[in-house]
Amino acid sequence: MNDELIIISNNPLVIANYNKVKAINGDIITLLNYVRDSVHLGHRLLTHPLAGSLKPNESPYKSVVISQYASGLDEESLSIIEGSLQVAQKMLTERPLPQWNERIDDDFKIIDRSLLDSALASLSNFK
Amino acid sequence: MRLELGNIRIEDVKFGSKTEVKNHTLYVNKEELITLLSEDERLASVSIELAHPGESIRIMPVKDVIEPRVKVDGPGGLFPGFISKLDQVGSGRTHVLKGTAVVTAGQVVGFQEGIIDMTGPGADYTPFAHTHNIVIVADPVEGLKQHAHEAALRNLGLKAATYIGEAGKNVEPDEIKTYEVLPLFENAAKYPNLPKVVYVYMLQSQGLLHDTYYYGIDVKQMVPTLMYPTEVMDGAIISGNCVSACDKNTTYHHLNSPVIYDLMEKHGKEICFLGCVVTNENVTLGDKQRSSNMVAKLVEFLGADGAIISEEGFGNPDADLIMNCVKVEKKGIKTVLVTDEYAGRDGASQSLADADQLANAVVTAGNANEVIYLPPMEKLIGYAQPADIIAGGFDGSLQPDGSITVEIQAITGATNELGYNKMTARGY
């Protein structure tokens, strides 16, 4: 795996099973705000924050990969995280996240992990 | 490459002692088909029901929809890499059982989406309310993981469609349509005065319930490549995704992509259709950049004057769409984009997660946030459980009487970004 990355995640399945995870104890907006702050500090986005087709007001879990080391503001990353935050806030304002039962909650964790795995497989191929 | 499509008009589907087509009626031997589909040890049970247009039936959660077809002449068979060997497809002759569809329903994950109402207001939003459907519901063996369950259901649908499609092999079609695109230089030389157009075919490729396959390969693992338009008509592209049901291309959509059929219709008359660039929509930004660079390179390399670019899905593919658009436009090649919108319930919000001023010609397939009331149906095929928790639904959306209030994103194909639906927006 590319060793110059950090996974920002609020998914317990990812936090428990992967190295180099920055665990976020909060909802998707908290997580996306953390990612935005990191981008402002000079980290690059390596995955799209809206990966997958699950809506921000549907799945409680999100894992985003960013560069481990800050290297100056990347404007493309900034534009993407700002756009993603805007979409997430809009959807959550219109309809808040429902309370899911345990089975469905577990399924969301698995889907988020699957999206992350597909990203990590690709990131291992290039830097 | 030249393909003849022989359309056999099917006006009714019934169960019978033999799977065959007689006088525009398709008969399906239910027991034989169940026996065939039950061979998969990942599945504990398989059941089959019929759903006709106008009946008070709700099908959910829909996994995939497949049109039965059969190869009559020429190399290869349907769905290469899955059902048939990996031969080159897209030439010769293929028969289509027009007016019918195999619909698979199965609950891979608890929140799974995809509603088809065969009547009522919901029927206006899905093309599969207007086909005679052979609906297959399959339960997995206990403990089967989600990835294996998805693969089993995907294969089940392809297998069923292939079995049923065979019934059309020796039937004289009601109409035969011929589609042909010549190799690049011959094609361009034949129509020197027509604008040359390429179709950029974006495919969802991100993980469980978000994948698409091209000749058996998971497209997240490939780089953009070229395809003759007729290859898709023989099932070169297979759907493995159903999350966000409104704007996911089922296998049926790929087989019938209006972008390809309409471009073929105009080929040699208004435009010179050069062919398709098949590309992916991966999770990493590196993949998005690499793929969009290659898309722009291929479109330029082909000598196109214009490109149609269609998206699949919501959110991050907006970035792929805009990257493809901007990079192709910057080579001096005009683009038209096909997408759908998540513009809020009133349609007034920003529609996409990304935008650029070069994206100045866009066709929309509708606003997925639009809310609809679906009255109760007399019969449900599939699983009722996801109803109140489906995407686009909200707390209390499933009423005790079986009615559902949902955003149309829960309806299979409602805002399909290949344009296989009725919605759009026009400026006056």
Coordinates of N, CA and C in Angstrom, one line a residue, chain A:
Chain A
M1 N 0.8 -1.2 0.0 CA 0.0 0.0 0.0 C 0.9 1.3 0.0
N2 N 0.4 2.3 -0.7 CA 1.1 3.5 -0.7 C 1.2 4.0 0.8
D3 N 2.5 4.2 1.2 CA 2.6 4.6 2.7 C 2.6 6.1 2.9
E4 N 2.3 6.8 1.9 CA 2.3 8.3 2.1 C 0.8 8.8 2.1
L5 N 0.0 8.1 2.9 CA -1.4 8.5 2.9 C -1.9 8.3 4.3
I6 N -3.0 9.0 4.5 CA -3.8 8.9 5.8 C -5.3 8.6 5.4
I7 N -5.9 7.7 6.1 CA -7.3 7.5 5.9 C -8.1 8.3 7.0
I8 N -8.9 9.1 6.6 CA -9.8 9.9 7.5 C -11.1 9.1 7.5
S9 N -11.5 8.6 8.7 CA -12.7 7.7 8.7 C -13.5 7.8 10.0
N10 N -14.8 7.7 9.8 CA -15.7 7.5 11.0 C -16.3 6.2 11.0
N11 N -15.8 5.3 10.2 CA -16.3 3.9 10.0 C -15.6 3.0 11.0
P12 N -16.3 2.4 12.0 CA -15.6 1.6 13.0 C -14.9 0.4 12.3
L13 N -15.5 -0.1 11.2 CA -14.9 -1.3 10.5 C -13.6 -0.9 9.9
V14 N -13.4 0.3 9.5 CA -12.2 0.8 8.9 C -11.2 1.1 10.0
I15 N -11.7 1.8 11.0 CA -10.8 2.2 12.2 C -10.2 1.0 12.8
A16 N -10.9 -0.1 12.9 CA -10.5 -1.3 13.6 C -9.5 -2.1 12.7
N17 N -9.6 -2.0 11.4 CA -8.9 -2.9 10.5 C -7.7 -2.4 9.7
Y18 N -7.5 -1.1 9.7 CA -6.5 -0.5 8.8 C -5.5 0.3 9.7
N19 N -4.3 0.4 9.1 CA -3.3 1.2 9.7 C -3.5 2.6 9.2
K20 N -2.8 3.6 9.8 CA -2.8 4.9 9.3 C -4.2 5.5 9.2
V21 N -5.0 5.3 10.2 CA -6.4 5.9 10.1 C -6.5 7.0 11.1
K22 N -6.9 8.2 10.7 CA -7.3 9.2 11.7 C -8.8 9.0 11.9
A23 N -9.1 8.6 13.2 CA -10.5 8.3 13.5 C -11.2 9.5 13.8
I24 N -12.4 9.7 13.2 CA -13.2 10.9 13.5 C -14.4 10.4 14.3
N25 N -14.6 11.0 15.5 CA -15.7 10.6 16.3 C -16.8 11.6 16.1
G26 N -17.5 11.4 15.0 CA -18.5 12.4 14.6 C -19.2 12.0 13.3
D27 N -20.1 12.9 12.8 CA -20.9 12.5 11.6 C -20.1 12.9 10.4
I28 N -20.8 12.8 9.2 CA -20.1 13.0 8.0 C -19.7 14.5 7.8
I29 N -20.5 15.4 8.3 CA -20.1 16.8 8.2 C -18.9 17.1 9.0
T30 N -18.8 16.5 10.2 CA -17.6 16.7 11.0 C -16.4 16.2 10.3
L31 N -16.6 15.0 9.7 CA -15.5 14.4 8.9 C -15.0 15.2 7.7
L32 N -16.0 15.7 7.0 CA -15.7 16.5 5.8 C -15.1 17.8 6.2
N33 N -15.5 18.4 7.3 CA -14.8 19.6 7.8 C -13.4 19.4 8.1
Y34 N -13.1 18.2 8.7 CA -11.7 17.8 9.1 C -10.9 17.7 7.8
V35 N -11.5 17.1 6.8 CA -10.8 16.9 5.5 C -10.5 18.3 4.9
R36 N -11.5 19.2 4.9 CA -11.3 20.5 4.4 C -10.2 21.3 5.1
D37 N -10.2 21.1 6.4 CA -9.1 21.8 7.2 C -7.8 21.3 6.8
S38 N -7.7 19.9 6.6 CA -6.5 19.3 6.2 C -6.0 19.8 4.8
V39 N -7.0 20.0 3.9 CA -6.7 20.5 2.6 C -6.1 21.9 2.7
H40 N -6.7 22.7 3.6 CA -6.2 24.1 3.8 C -4.8 24.1 4.4
L41 N -4.5 23.0 5.1 CA -3.1 22.9 5.7 C -2.1 22.4 4.7
G42 N -2.6 22.0 3.5 CA -1.7 21.6 2.4 C -1.7 20.1 2.1
H43 N -2.6 19.4 2.7 CA -2.7 18.0 2.3 C -3.6 17.9 1.0
R44 N -3.3 16.9 0.2 CA -4.0 16.7 -1.1 C -5.1 15.6 -0.9
L45 N -6.2 15.8 -1.5 CA -7.2 14.7 -1.6 C -6.7 13.6 -2.5
L46 N -6.8 12.3 -2.0 CA -6.4 11.2 -2.9 C -7.7 10.5 -3.4
T47 N -8.8 10.6 -2.6 CA -10.0 10.0 -3.1 C -11.1 11.1 -3.1
H48 N -12.1 10.8 -3.9 CA -13.2 11.8 -3.9 C -14.1 11.6 -2.6
P49 N -14.4 12.7 -2.0 CA -15.2 12.6 -0.7 C -16.6 12.1 -0.9
L50 N -17.1 12.2 -2.1 CA -18.5 11.7 -2.3 C -18.4 10.3 -3.1
A51 N -17.4 9.5 -2.8 CA -17.2 8.2 -3.5 C -18.5 7.4 -3.2
G52 N -18.8 6.6 -4.2 CA -20.0 5.8 -4.1 C -21.3 6.6 -4.4
S53 N -22.4 5.9 -4.5 CA -23.6 6.5 -4.8 C -24.5 6.7 -3.6
L54 N -24.0 6.3 -2.4 CA -24.8 6.5 -1.2 C -24.8 8.0 -0.9
K55 N -26.0 8.5 -0.5 CA -26.1 9.9 -0.3 C -25.6 10.3 1.1
P56 N -25.1 11.5 1.3 CA -24.6 11.9 2.6 C -25.7 11.8 3.7
N57 N -27.0 11.9 3.3 CA -28.1 11.8 4.3 C -28.7 10.4 4.3
E58 N -27.8 9.4 3.8 CA -28.3 8.0 3.8 C -27.3 7.2 4.6
S59 N -26.0 7.3 4.2 CA -25.0 6.5 4.9 C -24.3 7.3 6.0
P60 N -24.2 6.8 7.2 CA -23.5 7.5 8.3 C -22.0 7.5 8.2
Y61 N -21.5 6.6 7.3 CA -20.0 6.4 7.3 C -19.3 6.9 6.1
K62 N -18.1 7.3 6.3 CA -17.3 7.9 5.2 C -15.9 7.7 5.5
S63 N -15.1 7.3 4.5 CA -13.7 7.2 4.6 C -13.1 7.9 3.4
V64 N -12.2 8.9 3.7 CA -11.6 9.7 2.7 C -10.1 9.5 2.8
V65 N -9.3 9.4 1.7 CA -7.9 9.2 1.8 C -7.2 10.6 1.4
I66 N -6.3 11.0 2.2 CA -5.5 12.2 1.8 C -4.0 12.0 1.9
S67 N -3.3 12.8 1.4 CA -1.8 12.7 1.5 C -1.3 12.8 2.9
Q68 N -0.3 12.1 3.3 CA 0.2 12.1 4.7 C 0.9 13.5 4.9
Y69 N 1.6 13.9 3.9 CA 2.4 15.1 4.2 C 1.8 16.4 3.5
A70 N 1.8 17.5 4.2 CA 1.4 18.7 3.6 C 2.4 19.2 2.6
S71 N 1.9 19.7 1.4 CA 2.9 20.2 0.4 C 2.3 21.4 -0.3
G72 N 1.6 22.3 0.4 CA 1.1 23.5 -0.2 C -0.3 23.3 -0.6
L73 N -1.1 24.4 -0.7 CA -2.5 24.3 -1.0 C -2.7 23.7 -2.4
D74 N -3.5 22.7 -2.5 CA -3.9 22.1 -3.8 C -5.3 22.6 -4.2
E75 N -5.4 23.4 -5.2 CA -6.6 24.1 -5.5 C -7.7 23.1 -6.0
E76 N -7.3 22.1 -6.7 CA -8.3 21.1 -7.1 C -8.9 20.4 -5.9
S77 N -8.0 20.0 -5.0 CA -8.6 19.3 -3.8 C -9.5 20.3 -3.0
L78 N -9.2 21.5 -3.0 CA -10.0 22.5 -2.3 C -11.4 22.7 -3.0
S79 N -11.3 22.8 -4.3 CA -12.6 22.9 -5.0 C -13.5 21.7 -4.8
I80 N -12.9 20.5 -4.8 CA -13.7 19.2 -4.7 C -14.2 19.1 -3.3
I81 N -13.4 19.4 -2.3 CA -13.9 19.2 -0.9 C -15.0 20.3 -0.6
E82 N -14.8 21.5 -1.1 CA -15.9 22.5 -0.9 C -17.2 22.1 -1.6
G83 N -17.1 21.6 -2.8 CA -18.3 21.2 -3.5 C -19.0 20.0 -2.8
S84 N -18.1 19.1 -2.3 CA -18.7 17.9 -1.6 C -19.4 18.4 -0.3
L85 N -18.8 19.3 0.4 CA -19.4 19.8 1.7 C -20.7 20.5 1.4
Q86 N -20.7 21.2 0.3 CA -22.0 21.9 -0.1 C -23.1 20.9 -0.4
V87 N -22.8 19.9 -1.1 CA -23.8 18.9 -1.4 C -24.3 18.2 -0.2
A88 N -23.3 17.8 0.7 CA -23.7 17.1 1.9 C -24.6 17.9 2.8
Q89 N -24.2 19.2 3.0 CA -25.0 20.1 3.8 C -26.4 20.3 3.3
K90 N -26.4 20.5 2.0 CA -27.7 20.7 1.3 C -28.7 19.5 1.6
M91 N -28.1 18.3 1.4 CA -28.9 17.1 1.5 C -29.4 16.8 2.9
L92 N -28.4 17.1 3.9 CA -28.7 16.8 5.3 C -29.7 17.8 5.8
T93 N -29.7 19.0 5.3 CA -30.7 20.1 5.7 C -32.1 19.7 5.2
E94 N -32.1 19.2 4.0 CA -33.4 18.8 3.4 C -34.0 17.6 4.1
R95 N -33.1 16.6 4.4 CA -33.6 15.4 5.1 C -32.5 14.9 5.9
P96 N -32.6 14.9 7.3 CA -31.6 14.4 8.1 C -31.4 12.9 8.0
L97 N -30.3 12.4 8.5 CA -29.9 11.0 8.5 C -30.9 10.2 9.3
P98 N -31.5 9.2 8.8 CA -32.5 8.4 9.6 C -31.7 7.5 10.7
Q99 N -32.4 7.0 11.6 CA -31.8 6.0 12.5 C -32.0 4.7 11.9
W100 N -30.9 4.0 11.7 CA -30.9 2.7 11.0 C -30.9 1.6 12.1
N101 N -31.4 0.4 11.7 CA -31.3 -0.7 12.6 C -29.8 -1.3 12.4
E102 N -29.5 -2.3 13.2 CA -28.1 -2.7 13.3 C -27.7 -3.4 11.9
R103 N -28.5 -4.1 11.3 CA -28.2 -4.8 10.1 C -27.8 -3.8 9.0
I104 N -28.7 -2.8 8.9 CA -28.5 -1.8 7.8 C -27.2 -1.0 8.1
D105 N -27.1 -0.6 9.4 CA -25.9 0.1 9.8 C -24.6 -0.7 9.5
D106 N -24.6 -2.0 9.7 CA -23.5 -2.8 9.3 C -23.3 -2.8 7.8
D107 N -24.3 -2.9 7.1 CA -24.2 -2.9 5.6 C -23.5 -1.6 5.1
F108 N -23.9 -0.5 5.7 CA -23.3 0.8 5.3 C -21.8 0.8 5.6
K109 N -21.4 0.1 6.7 CA -20.0 0.0 7.0 C -19.2 -0.8 6.0
I110 N -19.9 -1.9 5.5 CA -19.3 -2.8 4.6 C -19.1 -2.1 3.2
I111 N -20.2 -1.3 2.8 CA -20.1 -0.6 1.5 C -19.0 0.4 1.6
D112 N -18.9 1.2 2.7 CA -17.8 2.2 2.8 C -16.5 1.6 2.7
R113 N -16.3 0.4 3.4 CA -15.0 -0.3 3.3 C -14.7 -0.8 1.9
S114 N -15.7 -1.2 1.2 CA -15.5 -1.7 -0.2 C -15.1 -0.6 -1.1
L115 N -15.7 0.6 -0.9 CA -15.2 1.8 -1.7 C -13.8 2.1 -1.4
L116 N -13.5 2.1 -0.1 CA -12.1 2.4 0.3 C -11.1 1.4 -0.2
D117 N -11.5 0.1 -0.2 CA -10.6 -1.0 -0.7 C -10.3 -0.8 -2.2
S118 N -11.3 -0.4 -2.9 CA -11.1 -0.2 -4.3 C -10.1 1.0 -4.5
A119 N -10.2 2.0 -3.7 CA -9.3 3.1 -3.8 C -7.8 2.7 -3.4
L120 N -7.7 1.9 -2.3 CA -6.4 1.5 -1.8 C -5.7 0.6 -2.8
A121 N -6.5 -0.3 -3.5 CA -5.9 -1.1 -4.5 C -5.3 -0.3 -5.6
S122 N -6.0 0.8 -6.0 CA -5.5 1.6 -7.1 C -4.3 2.4 -6.6
L123 N -4.4 3.0 -5.4 CA -3.3 3.8 -4.9 C -2.0 3.0 -4.7
S124 N -2.1 1.7 -4.5 CA -0.9 0.9 -4.4 C -0.2 0.8 -5.7
N125 N -0.9 1.1 -6.8 CA -0.2 1.0 -8.1 C 0.6 2.2 -8.5
F126 N 0.4 3.3 -7.8 CA 1.1 4.5 -8.2 C 1.2 5.5 -7.1
K127 N 2.1 6.4 -7.1 CA 2.2 7.5 -6.1 C 2.1 8.8 -6.7

